[in-house]
Structures are given as structure tokens and as C-alpha cells.
Tab-separated table of C-alpha atoms in Angstrom:
chain	number	residue	atom	x	y	z
A	1	MET	CA	0.000	0.000	0.000
A	2	THR	CA	1.401	3.365	-0.938
A	3	MET	CA	1.833	6.189	1.513
A	4	GLN	CA	-0.784	8.246	-0.331
A	5	ARG	CA	-3.325	5.418	0.003
A	6	ILE	CA	-2.581	4.989	3.743
A	7	VAL	CA	-3.139	8.715	4.316
A	8	LEU	CA	-6.380	8.582	2.312
A	9	VAL	CA	-7.719	5.587	4.315
A	10	GLY	CA	-6.770	7.260	7.608
A	11	ALA	CA	-8.416	10.534	6.612
A	12	THR	CA	-11.576	8.728	5.527
A	13	MET	CA	-11.798	6.897	8.870
A	14	ALA	CA	-11.265	10.127	10.791
A	15	LEU	CA	-13.947	11.852	8.745
A	16	CYS	CA	-16.415	9.012	9.381
A	17	LEU	CA	-15.807	9.121	13.140
A	18	ALA	CA	-16.047	12.923	13.207
A	19	TRP	CA	-19.279	12.835	11.247
A	20	ASN	CA	-20.863	10.168	13.447
A	21	PRO	CA	-19.111	10.068	16.825
A	22	GLY	CA	-21.778	7.685	18.207
A	23	SER	CA	-20.559	4.927	15.912
A	24	ALA	CA	-17.613	4.233	18.211
A	25	GLN	CA	-19.791	3.529	21.269
A	26	LEU	CA	-19.814	0.260	23.154
A	27	LEU	CA	-22.574	-2.288	22.776
A	28	PRO	CA	-25.623	-1.838	25.004
A	29	PRO	CA	-25.672	-3.829	28.239
A	30	ALA	CA	-26.930	-7.408	27.982
A	31	SER	CA	-30.491	-8.184	28.976
A	32	GLU	CA	-31.194	-9.922	32.269
A	33	GLU	CA	-32.131	-13.118	30.448
A	34	VAL	CA	-28.830	-13.110	28.544
A	35	LEU	CA	-26.926	-12.544	31.804
A	36	LEU	CA	-28.808	-15.441	33.337
A	37	ARG	CA	-27.976	-17.766	30.429
A	38	VAL	CA	-24.311	-16.764	30.573
A	39	THR	CA	-24.216	-17.386	34.333
A	40	GLN	CA	-25.967	-20.722	33.772
A	41	GLN	CA	-23.219	-21.786	31.378
A	42	GLU	CA	-20.502	-20.523	33.727
A	43	LEU	CA	-21.945	-22.539	36.608
A	44	ASP	CA	-21.882	-25.666	34.448
A	45	GLU	CA	-18.263	-24.987	33.461
A	46	ASP	CA	-17.206	-24.198	37.042
A	47	ALA	CA	-18.565	-27.542	38.276
A	48	ALA	CA	-16.589	-29.563	35.741
A	49	GLY	CA	-14.055	-31.696	37.571
A	50	ARG	CA	-15.504	-31.055	41.009
A	51	ASP	CA	-16.785	-33.808	43.241
A	52	GLN	CA	-20.507	-33.984	42.412
A	53	GLN	CA	-21.608	-34.807	45.952
A	54	SER	CA	-19.726	-31.957	47.609
A	55	HIS	CA	-20.851	-29.549	44.863
A	56	ALA	CA	-24.485	-30.543	45.434
A	57	GLU	CA	-24.069	-30.029	49.177
A	58	ALA	CA	-22.433	-26.623	48.654
A	59	MET	CA	-25.183	-25.494	46.289
A	60	ALA	CA	-27.875	-26.717	48.676
A	61	GLU	CA	-26.249	-24.747	51.483
A	62	LYS	CA	-26.084	-21.565	49.383
A	63	PHE	CA	-29.789	-21.763	48.512
A	64	GLY	CA	-30.913	-22.909	51.955
A	65	VAL	CA	-32.334	-26.269	50.899
A	66	GLU	CA	-31.543	-29.841	51.831
A	67	PRO	CA	-28.957	-31.619	49.639
A	68	PRO	CA	-31.517	-34.194	48.381
A	69	VAL	CA	-33.403	-31.325	46.689
A	70	VAL	CA	-30.341	-30.532	44.587
A	71	GLU	CA	-29.533	-34.217	44.074
A	72	ASN	CA	-33.086	-34.909	42.815
A	73	LEU	CA	-32.807	-32.079	40.300
A	74	ARG	CA	-29.423	-33.409	39.232
A	75	THR	CA	-30.734	-36.950	38.725
A	76	ALA	CA	-33.476	-35.431	36.524
A	77	ASP	CA	-30.653	-34.461	34.121
A	78	GLN	CA	-30.553	-30.815	35.144
A	79	GLY	CA	-27.276	-28.965	34.722
A	80	TRP	CA	-25.789	-27.053	37.636
A	81	GLY	CA	-26.709	-23.717	36.081
A	82	GLU	CA	-30.299	-24.815	35.483
A	83	ILE	CA	-30.538	-26.012	39.084
A	84	ALA	CA	-29.204	-22.708	40.417
A	85	ILE	CA	-31.682	-20.683	38.359
A	86	ARG	CA	-34.586	-22.895	39.403
A	87	LEU	CA	-33.591	-22.526	43.054
A	88	GLY	CA	-33.120	-18.776	42.645
A	89	LEU	CA	-36.568	-18.402	41.055
A	90	ALA	CA	-38.114	-20.611	43.725
A	91	ARG	CA	-36.536	-18.544	46.487
A	92	GLU	CA	-37.837	-15.307	44.955
A	93	LEU	CA	-41.268	-16.861	44.400
A	94	THR	CA	-41.602	-17.858	48.061
A	95	LYS	CA	-40.786	-14.241	48.967
A	96	ALA	CA	-43.158	-12.739	46.396
A	97	ASP	CA	-46.143	-15.033	47.059
A	98	PRO	CA	-45.725	-16.844	50.392
A	99	ASN	CA	-49.453	-17.650	50.636
A	100	THR	CA	-49.455	-19.708	47.434
A	101	TYR	CA	-45.851	-20.912	47.572
A	102	GLY	CA	-45.115	-21.372	51.241
A	103	THR	CA	-42.303	-23.853	50.695
A	104	THR	CA	-39.391	-24.119	48.326
A	105	ALA	CA	-40.785	-27.459	47.150
A	106	ASP	CA	-44.058	-25.801	46.059
A	107	ALA	CA	-42.192	-23.033	44.261
A	108	LEU	CA	-39.790	-25.498	42.595
A	109	GLN	CA	-42.740	-27.552	41.374
A	110	LYS	CA	-44.287	-24.481	39.723
A	111	VAL	CA	-40.988	-23.438	38.100
A	112	GLY	CA	-40.450	-27.045	36.967
A	113	ASP	CA	-43.930	-27.218	35.414
A	114	LEU	CA	-43.246	-24.051	33.412
A	115	ARG	CA	-39.808	-25.261	32.312
A	116	ALA	CA	-41.343	-28.562	31.185
A	117	ARG	CA	-43.497	-26.506	28.805
A	118	ARG	CA	-40.260	-24.889	27.516
A	119	VAL	CA	-41.059	-21.468	28.939
A	120	GLY	CA	-38.029	-19.163	29.079
A	121	TRP	CA	-36.634	-17.633	32.257
A	122	LYS	CA	-37.915	-14.137	31.524
A	123	ALA	CA	-41.415	-15.388	30.771
A	124	ILE	CA	-41.415	-17.514	33.935
A	125	ALA	CA	-40.377	-14.542	36.047
A	126	GLU	CA	-43.083	-12.375	34.456
A	127	GLN	CA	-45.794	-15.030	34.926
A	128	LEU	CA	-44.861	-15.520	38.560
A	129	GLY	CA	-44.412	-11.827	39.341
A	130	VAL	CA	-40.771	-12.302	40.283
A	131	PRO	CA	-38.127	-9.678	39.421
A	132	LEU	CA	-35.694	-11.393	37.061
A	133	GLY	CA	-32.923	-8.986	38.105
A	134	ALA	CA	-33.103	-10.297	41.667
A	135	VAL	CA	-32.765	-13.873	40.382
A	136	VAL	CA	-29.785	-12.896	38.215
A	137	ALA	CA	-28.066	-11.208	41.166
A	138	ASP	CA	-28.777	-14.167	43.453
A	139	VAL	CA	-27.486	-16.760	40.987
A	140	GLN	CA	-24.369	-14.705	40.200
A	141	ARG	CA	-23.661	-14.266	43.922
A	142	VAL	CA	-24.014	-18.008	44.502
A	143	ARG	CA	-21.677	-18.692	41.578
A	144	GLN	CA	-19.013	-16.418	43.049
A	145	GLU	CA	-19.370	-18.043	46.468
A	146	LEU	CA	-19.116	-21.538	44.984
A	147	LYS	CA	-16.022	-20.550	43.005
A	148	ALA	CA	-14.382	-19.085	46.112
A	149	GLN	CA	-15.253	-22.181	48.132
A	150	ALA	CA	-13.853	-24.487	45.419
A	151	LYS	CA	-10.666	-22.438	45.209
A	152	LYS	CA	-10.239	-22.521	48.973
A	153	SER	CA	-10.711	-26.279	49.189
A	154	ALA	CA	-8.323	-26.800	46.272
A	155	THR	CA	-5.595	-24.687	47.851
A	156	GLU	CA	-5.989	-26.267	51.287
A	157	SER	CA	-4.669	-29.524	49.904
A	158	VAL	CA	-1.625	-27.915	48.297
A	159	VAL	CA	1.641	-28.531	50.116
A	160	THR	CA	3.974	-25.545	50.228
A	161	PRO	CA	7.721	-26.034	49.745
A	162	GLY	CA	8.303	-25.310	53.429
A	163	GLN	CA	5.781	-27.946	54.467
A	164	ALA	CA	7.310	-30.460	52.090
A	165	LEU	CA	10.746	-29.789	53.530
A	166	GLU	CA	9.470	-30.237	57.093
A	167	HIS	CA	7.860	-33.559	56.200
A	168	SER	CA	10.911	-34.831	54.337
A	169	ARG	CA	13.388	-34.272	57.199
A	170	PRO	CA	13.989	-37.135	59.542
A	171	HIS	CA	12.742	-36.435	63.005
A	172	GLU	CA	15.340	-34.457	64.825
A	173	GLY	CA	15.680	-33.993	68.505
A	174	PRO	CA	15.010	-30.631	70.081
A	175	ARG	CA	16.502	-27.834	68.022
A	176	SER	CA	19.048	-25.506	69.420
A	177	LYS	CA	17.982	-21.936	69.984
A	178	SER	CA	20.227	-20.626	67.189
A	179	SER	CA	18.947	-23.133	64.597
A	180	GLU	CA	15.340	-22.301	65.535
A	181	GLN	CA	16.070	-18.566	65.128
A	182	SER	CA	17.697	-19.070	61.736
A	183	ARG	CA	14.722	-21.188	60.575
A	184	LYS	CA	12.265	-18.447	61.593
A	185	LYS	CA	14.406	-15.803	59.882
A	186	SER	CA	14.440	-17.909	56.719
A	187	GLU	CA	10.629	-18.273	56.804
A	188	ARG	CA	10.186	-14.513	57.226
A	189	SER	CA	12.431	-13.785	54.264
A	190	ARG	CA	10.349	-16.117	52.061
A	191	LYS	CA	7.168	-14.199	52.868
């Protein structure tokens, strides 16, 4: 490309942006339903490789239900994201209409009936009078808590070099005061 052509292309781009400065704006924010679907997929991906039983127990704890509730949804071929959204909707439904849906089981049954008819999340929330934004926030919060919990349990089992060294040494008698001081100094310098 010649220098003249490069200048011409650059000038044309500058003119277009000057003429319509709104064309360089970011995309509009995603809808609540899109955010929910993305979080659903992320929850499924986050659970990959985790122990299914402990993940079910952790999710049950986060939503305030008994583990068999989550396990029953899982055995019905529900993904982790789907389960979280169902539980989030059920929790909001029991808040919004406690006279009709006094228990999580009642609310889950209603959400399950609507999902069986292939009703989308937004339509379910509208039909039930539940704010979808609250469900999105709840499910995203639970996802973050589950990720943090998984990370913590994964790092608890990691052995640091200092721990490995301690375990590899043969048992020594009581250490002298100077060797104990030099060990502590060494540990402080590593931090």
C-alpha cells in the first residue's frame, strides 16, 4: 500500500468518526435473560471436575435447601446452572407469594412445570411476578461463592515447599535456639 493510500484511508476513517461520533460507542448492556444464560453456562463450566456430591451439598447450602433437593434435580438431568436458576426463582417466588408458595418445594414444582413446557426464564419470572434482576443477582452471587469455596478447598490440599521440607526431614531432637532462630528468619524472608 502506498503512503498516499494509507493517508487517504486514515483521513476517511477520521472523517467518518467525526461525522458520526456515536458509531464508536460500546454495545448496550446485555439483557437480564442473557446474563442469566451466561451465568448458567458458567456454573456448568465451574462444576466440571468437582466432586458432584460436595458440589451438590455446597449449592444446597447456598440456597438454603436440603442436599436431596439438589440431588433430585441433578438426577433429573438438570445442569448445575439450570438447578441454580430454578432454586433462585423458587426462592424469589416464596418471597413474592408466600401464601401460594409457602415452601421451596411448592415453588420449585411451579418453576419445573413451566420449564417442562419450555417457557423461558424471563417469561417464567413475568408469569410468577418475580423480578428477574433479583434472580440474576442471586445466581451470580451463589456462583461467586461456589467458586471461592472451590478455590479454597483446592488450595488447602496444596503442600507448600516449606511444608514439604518439614515432612521430608527425619525427626530431629530438640533444636538448638540458634537453629530455631535461623529457621524463623528464613521463613520470614520467604514471605
